[in-house]
Amino acid sequence: MNREMALSLGELVLKGKNRHRFLEQLMRQIKRNLRGIDHGKIYHNMGKVYVEVVSDNEEKLINRLKHVFGIVYIAPTIKVETNPEQIEEAVKEIVKQTLEKNPEYKTFKAITSRGDKKFPLNSMEISAKIGGIVLKNFDVKVDVHNPDFNVYCDLKKDTYIYVEKIKAHGGLPSGTNGRGLLLLSGGIDSPVAGFLMAKRGVKVDCLHFHSYPFTSERAEEKVKKLAEDIANFSDELTFYSVNILPVQKEINKNCPEEEMTIISRRFMMRIADKIARENNYDCIITGENLGQVASQTINGLTVTNDITNKLVFRPLIGMDKVDIIEIAKEIDTYETSILPFEDCCTVFLPKHPNLKPTIEGIEESEEPLDSEKLVEEAMEKMSVSKIGGYDEEEK
Ligand code: ATP
Ligand code: MG
């Protein structure tokens, strides 16, 4: 009896002509995410991917596999040859383990999927046999409507028996939907925005603005940690870090106080746009959310959006904060995001921000500034580094 993780692929199998490319990318991501931890062969068989378990590290394997987009469920299985004796042994073993872990379980149902059409029994008959084995050996009853647990049997060339189906994130494998430049702050929202786009197959790189020495190095470390969390889901990523303080000082000196934030935002977008054009990013991603703060009113967003022709994704735009926080917790960025380090935007925060800026009005306010020069100077001092996620050896 061998242990293997069976990975269900959901949407991936529906992708028609692209299927092959998606699968290849998925296999690559799985291999990448399992780097540095013990595992056996990884292979594809009839719509599922299997990973051989070779040591006592199932929990770790599951955690890493949960970070691979394209996987819908992870099932820890027992794999045996497709013959009645071996299947019986596997069923007994898996039910024994299940009841040890969950002594309160009283009812079950057997569910069979028969990929090997040559096998002499049909799915119903196999399920009936499995049901019989469980009833004979354990103190549980059948309940086909609302069972405490299911005993699954995937019968192919080999047979896989399992009870648990652990939910993963689904989505599409990283890199199957272009490249995006995420404006990553240290807040709760932007990491979630990056996660959501990565989940749709976008390979995400990060751009962060700091106001050193007004903001500390530790604040930047915090953002790098968030980028690493995204890299764990996505791929090795490029981290662009830009000091926006000289720009902020110029705005502060020359522009109306109540427009400080919105004009800073426009400069962030100018720099993002330039990096995106120079490096062929397909889109820009932000954590903006309608109405959350003054700069994120429809007027505010219109004025920021006007800077770039790139497609800007704002995947959080219509979400409530509680729902964003829920995702942040689920993907483990929340605890990092709430660490109390200063953000560059709080350095020159206006007391009464302009809630209804217009493009013309803001352009007028920006007239004293040499925008191009400010952008260029900021980018000259930009630092670029790589953040590896699971590409890096286990720490
Ligand atoms: P977040 O939680 O992502 O910081 P927020 O609710 O604090 O978002 P804002 O501070 O108004 O909202 O920022 C809106 C968006 O602008 C962010 O989600 C992010 O994409 C981008 N942004 C803001 N500050 C920075 C920064 N210092 N570096 C990079 N991007 C930033
Ligand atoms: Mg913020």
Short mmCIF file of C-alpha atoms and ligand atoms in Angstrom, two decimals:
data_model
loop_
_atom_site.label_atom_id
_atom_site.label_comp_id
_atom_site.label_asym_id
_atom_site.label_seq_id
_atom_site.Cartn_x
_atom_site.Cartn_y
_atom_site.Cartn_z
CA MET A 1 0.00 0.00 0.00
CA ASN A 2 1.41 3.32 -1.06
CA ARG A 3 0.32 6.73 0.03
CA GLU A 4 -0.26 9.34 -2.62
CA MET A 5 -1.81 12.79 -2.79
CA ALA A 6 -4.48 12.94 -5.47
CA LEU A 7 -5.05 16.42 -6.83
CA SER A 8 -8.35 17.36 -8.51
CA LEU A 9 -7.98 20.02 -11.13
CA GLY A 10 -11.43 21.52 -11.68
CA GLU A 11 -11.48 24.24 -14.28
CA LEU A 12 -8.19 23.13 -15.71
CA VAL A 13 -9.63 20.05 -17.33
CA LEU A 14 -12.19 22.18 -19.15
CA LYS A 15 -9.69 24.28 -20.96
CA GLY A 16 -9.86 22.50 -24.33
CA LYS A 17 -6.96 23.28 -26.60
CA ASN A 18 -5.04 25.07 -23.87
CA ARG A 19 -5.28 22.10 -21.61
CA HIS A 20 -1.83 20.84 -22.38
CA ARG A 21 -0.15 24.15 -21.64
CA PHE A 22 -2.13 24.57 -18.44
CA LEU A 23 -1.21 21.13 -17.26
CA GLU A 24 2.44 21.68 -18.02
CA GLN A 25 2.44 24.92 -16.07
CA LEU A 26 0.59 23.27 -13.22
CA MET A 27 3.16 20.46 -13.04
CA ARG A 28 5.92 23.05 -13.02
CA GLN A 29 4.26 24.92 -10.15
CA ILE A 30 3.74 21.75 -8.16
CA LYS A 31 7.40 20.81 -8.56
CA ARG A 32 8.46 24.29 -7.59
CA ASN A 33 6.29 24.36 -4.49
CA LEU A 34 7.52 20.95 -3.35
CA ARG A 35 11.15 21.91 -3.69
CA GLY A 36 13.26 21.12 -0.68
CA ILE A 37 10.75 18.74 0.87
CA ASP A 38 10.66 14.99 0.54
CA HIS A 39 8.29 13.51 -2.05
CA GLY A 40 8.23 10.81 -4.69
CA LYS A 41 7.07 10.76 -8.28
CA ILE A 42 4.65 13.41 -9.56
CA TYR A 43 2.50 12.23 -12.47
CA HIS A 44 -0.71 12.88 -14.32
CA ASN A 45 -3.31 10.20 -14.86
CA MET A 46 -6.82 10.59 -16.27
CA GLY A 47 -7.59 14.13 -15.17
CA LYS A 48 -5.81 14.08 -11.82
CA VAL A 49 -2.26 14.68 -10.70
CA TYR A 50 -0.69 12.37 -8.14
CA VAL A 51 2.21 12.96 -5.78
CA GLU A 52 3.83 10.00 -4.09
CA VAL A 53 4.30 10.40 -0.35
CA VAL A 54 7.62 8.95 0.76
CA SER A 55 7.99 10.14 4.35
CA ASP A 56 5.95 11.31 7.28
CA ASN A 57 5.34 14.82 5.99
CA GLU A 58 1.77 14.79 4.71
CA GLU A 59 0.82 17.99 6.49
CA LYS A 60 3.67 19.87 4.94
CA LEU A 61 2.94 18.47 1.51
CA ILE A 62 -0.69 19.49 1.82
CA ASN A 63 0.22 23.00 2.91
CA ARG A 64 2.56 23.44 -0.05
CA LEU A 65 0.06 22.00 -2.49
CA LYS A 66 -2.63 24.35 -1.19
CA HIS A 67 -0.43 27.14 -2.55
CA VAL A 68 -0.66 25.87 -6.12
CA PHE A 69 -3.42 27.48 -8.16
CA GLY A 70 -5.27 25.06 -10.41
CA ILE A 71 -5.74 22.51 -7.65
CA VAL A 72 -9.29 22.27 -6.31
CA TYR A 73 -9.01 19.38 -3.89
CA ILE A 74 -6.18 17.48 -2.28
CA ALA A 75 -7.01 13.94 -1.27
CA PRO A 76 -4.59 11.85 0.78
CA THR A 77 -5.10 8.41 -0.73
CA ILE A 78 -3.96 4.86 -0.32
CA LYS A 79 -2.97 3.48 -3.68
CA VAL A 80 -3.23 -0.23 -4.39
CA GLU A 81 -3.35 -2.55 -7.36
CA THR A 82 -6.80 -2.88 -8.86
CA ASN A 83 -7.81 -6.19 -7.33
CA PRO A 84 -10.44 -7.02 -4.69
CA GLU A 85 -8.05 -8.16 -1.92
CA GLN A 86 -5.88 -5.08 -2.10
CA ILE A 87 -8.87 -2.76 -2.32
CA GLU A 88 -10.34 -4.39 0.77
CA GLU A 89 -7.11 -3.89 2.70
CA ALA A 90 -6.97 -0.24 1.69
CA VAL A 91 -10.59 0.39 2.64
CA LYS A 92 -10.06 -1.16 6.07
CA GLU A 93 -6.92 0.84 6.64
CA ILE A 94 -8.39 4.20 5.62
CA VAL A 95 -11.62 3.73 7.59
CA LYS A 96 -9.64 2.62 10.63
CA GLN A 97 -7.54 5.79 10.45
CA THR A 98 -10.62 7.94 9.91
CA LEU A 99 -12.45 6.54 12.91
CA GLU A 100 -9.38 6.85 15.10
CA LYS A 101 -9.24 10.53 14.23
CA ASN A 102 -13.01 11.05 14.37
CA PRO A 103 -14.53 8.61 16.89
CA GLU A 104 -17.85 10.48 16.70
CA TYR A 105 -18.46 9.34 13.10
CA LYS A 106 -21.41 6.97 12.87
CA THR A 107 -22.46 6.95 9.22
CA PHE A 108 -20.77 6.69 5.84
CA LYS A 109 -21.36 6.32 2.14
CA ALA A 110 -19.17 4.67 -0.53
CA ILE A 111 -18.62 6.59 -3.76
CA THR A 112 -16.88 4.96 -6.69
CA SER A 113 -15.59 6.37 -9.92
CA ARG A 114 -14.61 3.69 -12.40
CA GLY A 115 -12.05 4.81 -14.95
CA ASP A 116 -11.12 1.23 -15.87
CA LYS A 117 -14.13 0.15 -17.89
CA LYS A 118 -12.79 -3.38 -18.17
CA PHE A 119 -13.19 -4.01 -14.48
CA PRO A 120 -15.94 -6.66 -14.12
CA LEU A 121 -18.12 -4.70 -11.65
CA ASN A 122 -19.78 -1.35 -12.31
CA SER A 123 -19.52 1.64 -9.95
CA MET A 124 -22.67 0.78 -8.01
CA GLU A 125 -21.53 -2.77 -7.49
CA ILE A 126 -18.09 -1.68 -6.35
CA SER A 127 -19.60 0.82 -3.91
CA ALA A 128 -21.84 -1.94 -2.57
CA LYS A 129 -18.81 -4.17 -2.01
CA ILE A 130 -16.93 -1.39 -0.25
CA GLY A 131 -20.01 -0.67 1.88
CA GLY A 132 -20.08 -4.32 2.84
CA ILE A 133 -16.44 -4.31 3.90
CA VAL A 134 -16.95 -1.25 6.10
CA LEU A 135 -20.14 -2.58 7.68
CA LYS A 136 -18.50 -5.88 8.46
CA ASN A 137 -15.42 -4.41 10.08
CA PHE A 138 -16.56 -1.24 11.81
CA ASP A 139 -19.39 -0.02 13.98
CA VAL A 140 -20.91 2.42 11.48
CA LYS A 141 -24.03 2.52 9.30
CA VAL A 142 -24.75 3.57 5.75
CA ASP A 143 -26.42 6.93 5.19
CA VAL A 144 -26.57 7.89 1.54
CA HIS A 145 -28.08 11.34 2.17
CA ASN A 146 -26.06 12.88 4.94
CA PRO A 147 -23.13 10.67 5.87
CA ASP A 148 -20.46 11.67 8.41
CA PHE A 149 -17.83 10.58 5.91
CA ASN A 150 -17.48 9.22 2.39
CA VAL A 151 -15.24 6.39 1.31
CA TYR A 152 -14.09 7.24 -2.18
CA CYS A 153 -12.77 4.69 -4.59
CA ASP A 154 -11.16 5.88 -7.84
CA LEU A 155 -10.66 2.77 -9.84
CA LYS A 156 -8.19 3.17 -12.68
CA LYS A 157 -5.21 1.05 -13.71
CA ASP A 158 -4.39 1.34 -10.02
CA THR A 159 -6.98 2.08 -7.39
CA TYR A 160 -7.01 5.02 -5.02
CA ILE A 161 -9.00 4.87 -1.78
CA TYR A 162 -9.58 8.00 0.29
CA VAL A 163 -11.90 9.71 2.72
CA GLU A 164 -10.64 13.25 3.03
CA LYS A 165 -10.96 15.89 0.30
CA ILE A 166 -9.12 18.99 1.42
CA LYS A 167 -10.21 22.16 -0.31
CA ALA A 168 -7.51 24.13 -2.11
CA HIS A 169 -7.88 27.50 -3.82
CA GLY A 170 -8.71 26.38 -7.35
CA GLY A 171 -7.96 29.07 -9.92
CA LEU A 172 -5.51 28.77 -12.79
CA PRO A 173 -1.80 27.96 -12.65
CA SER A 174 0.53 30.90 -12.29
CA GLY A 175 1.80 32.31 -15.55
CA THR A 176 -1.08 31.12 -17.70
CA ASN A 177 -2.62 34.59 -17.86
CA GLY A 178 0.15 37.06 -18.45
CA ARG A 179 2.19 39.23 -16.08
CA GLY A 180 0.95 41.91 -13.71
CA LEU A 181 2.62 44.65 -11.71
CA LEU A 182 1.06 44.85 -8.25
CA LEU A 183 1.25 48.07 -6.28
CA LEU A 184 2.02 46.55 -2.94
CA SER A 185 1.76 48.61 0.23
CA GLY A 186 2.05 47.27 3.73
CA GLY A 187 -1.71 47.32 4.21
CA ILE A 188 -4.31 44.58 4.28
CA ASP A 189 -5.73 45.12 0.82
CA SER A 190 -2.99 45.02 -1.77
CA PRO A 191 -1.64 41.54 -0.83
CA VAL A 192 -5.18 40.21 -1.17
CA ALA A 193 -5.51 41.92 -4.56
CA GLY A 194 -2.25 40.27 -5.65
CA PHE A 195 -3.46 36.91 -4.43
CA LEU A 196 -6.74 37.19 -6.32
CA MET A 197 -5.09 38.05 -9.62
CA ALA A 198 -2.40 35.39 -9.15
CA LYS A 199 -5.26 32.99 -8.61
CA ARG A 200 -6.48 33.76 -12.10
CA GLY A 201 -3.10 32.79 -13.51
CA VAL A 202 -1.40 36.20 -13.56
CA LYS A 203 2.28 36.07 -12.70
CA VAL A 204 2.60 38.88 -10.19
CA ASP A 205 5.58 41.16 -9.55
CA CYS A 206 5.51 43.86 -6.89
CA LEU A 207 6.17 47.58 -6.78
CA HIS A 208 6.48 49.23 -3.38
CA PHE A 209 6.86 52.88 -2.47
CA HIS A 210 8.50 53.93 0.75
CA SER A 211 9.46 57.27 2.25
CA TYR A 212 12.77 56.42 3.86
CA PRO A 213 13.95 57.79 6.31
CA PHE A 214 10.41 58.79 7.32
CA THR A 215 9.47 55.15 6.94
CA SER A 216 11.79 52.58 8.47
CA GLU A 217 13.71 49.67 7.04
CA ARG A 218 11.57 47.39 9.13
CA ALA A 219 8.50 48.71 7.32
CA GLU A 220 10.13 47.64 4.08
CA GLU A 221 10.99 44.22 5.53
CA LYS A 222 7.33 43.81 6.36
CA VAL A 223 6.34 44.50 2.77
CA LYS A 224 8.98 42.05 1.55
CA LYS A 225 7.44 39.43 3.77
CA LEU A 226 4.07 40.11 2.12
CA ALA A 227 5.72 39.82 -1.30
CA GLU A 228 7.16 36.49 -0.22
CA ASP A 229 3.68 35.31 0.73
CA ILE A 230 2.51 36.19 -2.77
CA ALA A 231 5.56 34.49 -4.29
CA ASN A 232 4.58 31.32 -2.46
CA PHE A 233 1.34 31.30 -4.40
CA SER A 234 2.65 32.69 -7.66
CA ASP A 235 6.28 32.29 -8.58
CA GLU A 236 9.63 33.86 -7.93
CA LEU A 237 8.93 37.56 -8.25
CA THR A 238 10.66 40.84 -8.94
CA PHE A 239 10.37 43.40 -6.15
CA TYR A 240 10.74 47.03 -7.22
CA SER A 241 11.25 49.44 -4.40
CA VAL A 242 11.03 53.19 -4.97
CA ASN A 243 11.60 56.05 -2.55
CA ILE A 244 8.72 58.43 -3.13
CA LEU A 245 9.80 60.94 -0.48
CA PRO A 246 11.48 63.43 -2.84
CA VAL A 247 8.28 63.49 -4.90
CA GLN A 248 6.14 63.91 -1.80
CA LYS A 249 8.30 66.81 -0.64
CA GLU A 250 7.85 68.55 -3.97
CA ILE A 251 4.09 68.02 -3.90
CA ASN A 252 3.96 69.25 -0.31
CA LYS A 253 5.86 72.37 -1.26
CA ASN A 254 3.99 73.21 -4.46
CA CYS A 255 0.48 71.78 -4.41
CA PRO A 256 -2.70 72.31 -2.34
CA GLU A 257 -2.57 70.43 0.94
CA GLU A 258 -5.96 68.75 0.43
CA GLU A 259 -4.71 67.16 -2.81
CA MET A 260 -1.55 65.67 -1.35
CA THR A 261 -2.77 62.09 -1.33
CA ILE A 262 -4.38 62.08 -4.73
CA ILE A 263 -1.36 63.68 -6.40
CA SER A 264 0.98 61.19 -4.68
CA ARG A 265 -1.25 58.41 -6.00
CA ARG A 266 -0.93 59.80 -9.50
CA PHE A 267 2.85 59.75 -9.16
CA MET A 268 2.73 56.17 -7.97
CA MET A 269 0.69 55.38 -11.05
CA ARG A 270 3.09 57.28 -13.31
CA ILE A 271 6.00 55.24 -12.01
CA ALA A 272 4.01 52.01 -12.22
CA ASP A 273 3.02 52.85 -15.77
CA LYS A 274 6.63 53.49 -16.77
CA ILE A 275 7.88 50.26 -15.22
CA ALA A 276 5.00 48.38 -16.80
CA ARG A 277 5.72 49.75 -20.25
CA GLU A 278 9.47 49.24 -20.03
CA ASN A 279 9.11 45.67 -18.80
CA ASN A 280 6.11 44.59 -20.84
CA TYR A 281 3.66 43.98 -18.04
CA ASP A 282 0.20 43.17 -19.31
CA CYS A 283 -1.59 44.94 -16.48
CA ILE A 284 -1.28 46.93 -13.26
CA ILE A 285 -2.97 45.66 -10.08
CA THR A 286 -4.02 47.69 -7.04
CA GLY A 287 -5.85 47.00 -3.81
CA GLU A 288 -8.20 49.91 -4.32
CA ASN A 289 -11.70 49.53 -2.98
CA LEU A 290 -14.56 51.85 -3.76
CA GLY A 291 -15.33 54.35 -1.04
CA GLN A 292 -12.86 52.99 1.47
CA VAL A 293 -10.88 56.20 1.80
CA ALA A 294 -10.96 59.67 0.27
CA SER A 295 -8.63 58.79 -2.60
CA GLN A 296 -10.84 55.87 -3.57
CA THR A 297 -14.04 57.68 -4.45
CA ILE A 298 -15.12 57.37 -8.08
CA ASN A 299 -13.67 60.84 -8.69
CA GLY A 300 -10.42 59.88 -6.98
CA LEU A 301 -10.07 56.67 -8.94
CA THR A 302 -10.89 58.48 -12.20
CA VAL A 303 -8.10 60.94 -11.57
CA THR A 304 -5.57 58.19 -10.74
CA ASN A 305 -6.68 56.00 -13.59
CA ASP A 306 -6.18 58.80 -16.09
CA ILE A 307 -2.41 58.43 -15.83
CA THR A 308 -2.09 55.11 -17.59
CA ASN A 309 -3.35 53.31 -20.67
CA LYS A 310 -2.48 49.96 -19.16
CA LEU A 311 -5.32 47.81 -18.02
CA VAL A 312 -5.65 48.37 -14.25
CA PHE A 313 -7.15 45.54 -12.24
CA ARG A 314 -8.76 46.41 -8.92
CA PRO A 315 -10.06 43.01 -7.84
CA LEU A 316 -11.26 44.32 -4.45
CA ILE A 317 -13.28 47.17 -5.86
CA GLY A 318 -16.70 45.92 -4.77
CA MET A 319 -15.78 43.95 -1.68
CA ASP A 320 -16.55 44.74 1.94
CA LYS A 321 -13.61 45.12 4.30
CA VAL A 322 -14.69 42.14 6.42
CA ASP A 323 -14.55 39.91 3.36
CA ILE A 324 -11.13 41.23 2.38
CA ILE A 325 -9.91 40.58 5.92
CA GLU A 326 -11.27 37.06 5.75
CA ILE A 327 -9.19 36.31 2.66
CA ALA A 328 -6.13 38.00 4.22
CA LYS A 329 -6.48 35.64 7.18
CA GLU A 330 -6.96 32.66 4.97
CA ILE A 331 -3.78 33.37 3.03
CA ASP A 332 -1.83 34.32 6.17
CA THR A 333 -0.99 37.87 5.18
CA TYR A 334 -3.26 39.47 7.78
CA GLU A 335 -0.94 39.16 10.77
CA THR A 336 1.90 40.75 8.80
CA SER A 337 -0.32 43.49 7.36
CA ILE A 338 -1.47 44.68 10.77
CA LEU A 339 2.05 45.09 12.16
CA PRO A 340 2.17 48.73 13.17
CA PHE A 341 4.72 50.22 10.80
CA GLU A 342 4.26 53.59 9.18
CA ASP A 343 3.16 53.78 5.56
CA CYS A 344 4.53 56.29 3.08
CA CYS A 345 1.07 57.76 2.59
CA THR A 346 0.76 58.79 6.21
CA VAL A 347 3.81 61.01 6.01
CA PHE A 348 2.00 64.03 4.61
CA LEU A 349 -1.60 63.16 5.25
CA PRO A 350 -3.99 66.05 4.48
CA LYS A 351 -6.47 66.95 7.20
CA HIS A 352 -9.31 67.55 4.75
CA PRO A 353 -8.67 65.60 1.57
CA ASN A 354 -10.43 66.69 -1.61
CA LEU A 355 -13.23 64.18 -2.07
CA LYS A 356 -14.25 65.35 -5.54
CA PRO A 357 -11.09 65.95 -7.50
CA THR A 358 -11.36 66.41 -11.26
CA ILE A 359 -8.72 65.60 -13.84
CA GLU A 360 -8.54 69.23 -14.98
CA GLY A 361 -8.34 70.55 -11.43
CA ILE A 362 -5.57 68.17 -10.45
CA GLU A 363 -3.64 68.79 -13.64
CA GLU A 364 -3.71 72.46 -12.79
CA SER A 365 -2.49 71.80 -9.27
CA GLU A 366 0.36 69.71 -10.69
CA GLU A 367 1.51 72.46 -13.04
CA PRO A 368 4.37 73.71 -10.83
CA LEU A 369 5.86 70.22 -10.83
CA ASP A 370 8.21 68.77 -13.41
CA SER A 371 6.50 65.38 -13.39
CA GLU A 372 8.74 63.68 -15.88
CA LYS A 373 11.89 64.69 -14.08
CA LEU A 374 10.49 63.64 -10.69
CA VAL A 375 9.54 60.24 -12.08
CA GLU A 376 12.91 59.76 -13.70
CA GLU A 377 14.82 60.73 -10.59
CA ALA A 378 12.74 58.41 -8.43
CA MET A 379 13.32 55.56 -10.83
CA GLU A 380 17.06 56.13 -11.05
CA LYS A 381 17.31 55.26 -7.37
CA MET A 382 14.89 52.36 -7.61
CA SER A 383 16.13 49.09 -6.13
CA VAL A 384 15.18 45.82 -7.81
CA SER A 385 15.46 42.46 -6.12
CA LYS A 386 14.16 38.93 -6.46
CA ILE A 387 11.89 37.30 -3.93
CA GLY A 388 11.80 33.56 -4.19
CA GLY A 389 8.99 32.07 -2.19
CA TYR A 390 9.31 28.33 -2.41
CA ASP A 391 12.11 28.60 -4.92
CA GLU A 392 14.36 29.19 -2.00
CA GLU A 393 15.62 26.29 0.02
CA GLU A 394 13.74 25.51 3.18
CA LYS A 395 14.78 27.90 5.94
P1 ATP B 1 -3.69 48.74 1.34
O1 ATP B 1 -4.30 48.01 2.48
O2 ATP B 1 -3.38 47.85 0.18
O3 ATP B 1 -2.55 49.61 1.76
P2 ATP B 1 -5.44 50.89 1.62
O4 ATP B 1 -6.82 50.57 1.95
O5 ATP B 1 -4.54 51.33 2.69
O6 ATP B 1 -4.81 49.68 0.81
P3 ATP B 1 -4.59 53.10 0.09
O7 ATP B 1 -3.51 53.33 1.06
O8 ATP B 1 -5.46 54.21 -0.31
O9 ATP B 1 -5.56 51.96 0.49
O10 ATP B 1 -3.96 52.50 -1.23
C1 ATP B 1 -4.71 52.07 -2.31
C2 ATP B 1 -3.84 51.21 -3.18
O11 ATP B 1 -2.73 51.96 -3.69
C3 ATP B 1 -3.20 50.07 -2.42
O12 ATP B 1 -4.04 48.97 -2.32
C4 ATP B 1 -1.98 49.80 -3.25
O13 ATP B 1 -2.30 49.01 -4.37
C5 ATP B 1 -1.58 51.19 -3.69
N1 ATP B 1 -0.60 51.74 -2.73
C6 ATP B 1 -0.84 52.55 -1.68
N2 ATP B 1 0.29 52.81 -1.00
C7 ATP B 1 1.26 52.16 -1.64
C8 ATP B 1 2.68 52.01 -1.43
N3 ATP B 1 3.29 52.60 -0.40
N4 ATP B 1 3.37 51.25 -2.30
C9 ATP B 1 2.76 50.64 -3.33
N5 ATP B 1 1.46 50.73 -3.57
C10 ATP B 1 0.71 51.49 -2.74
MG MG B 2 -2.43 51.67 2.42
#
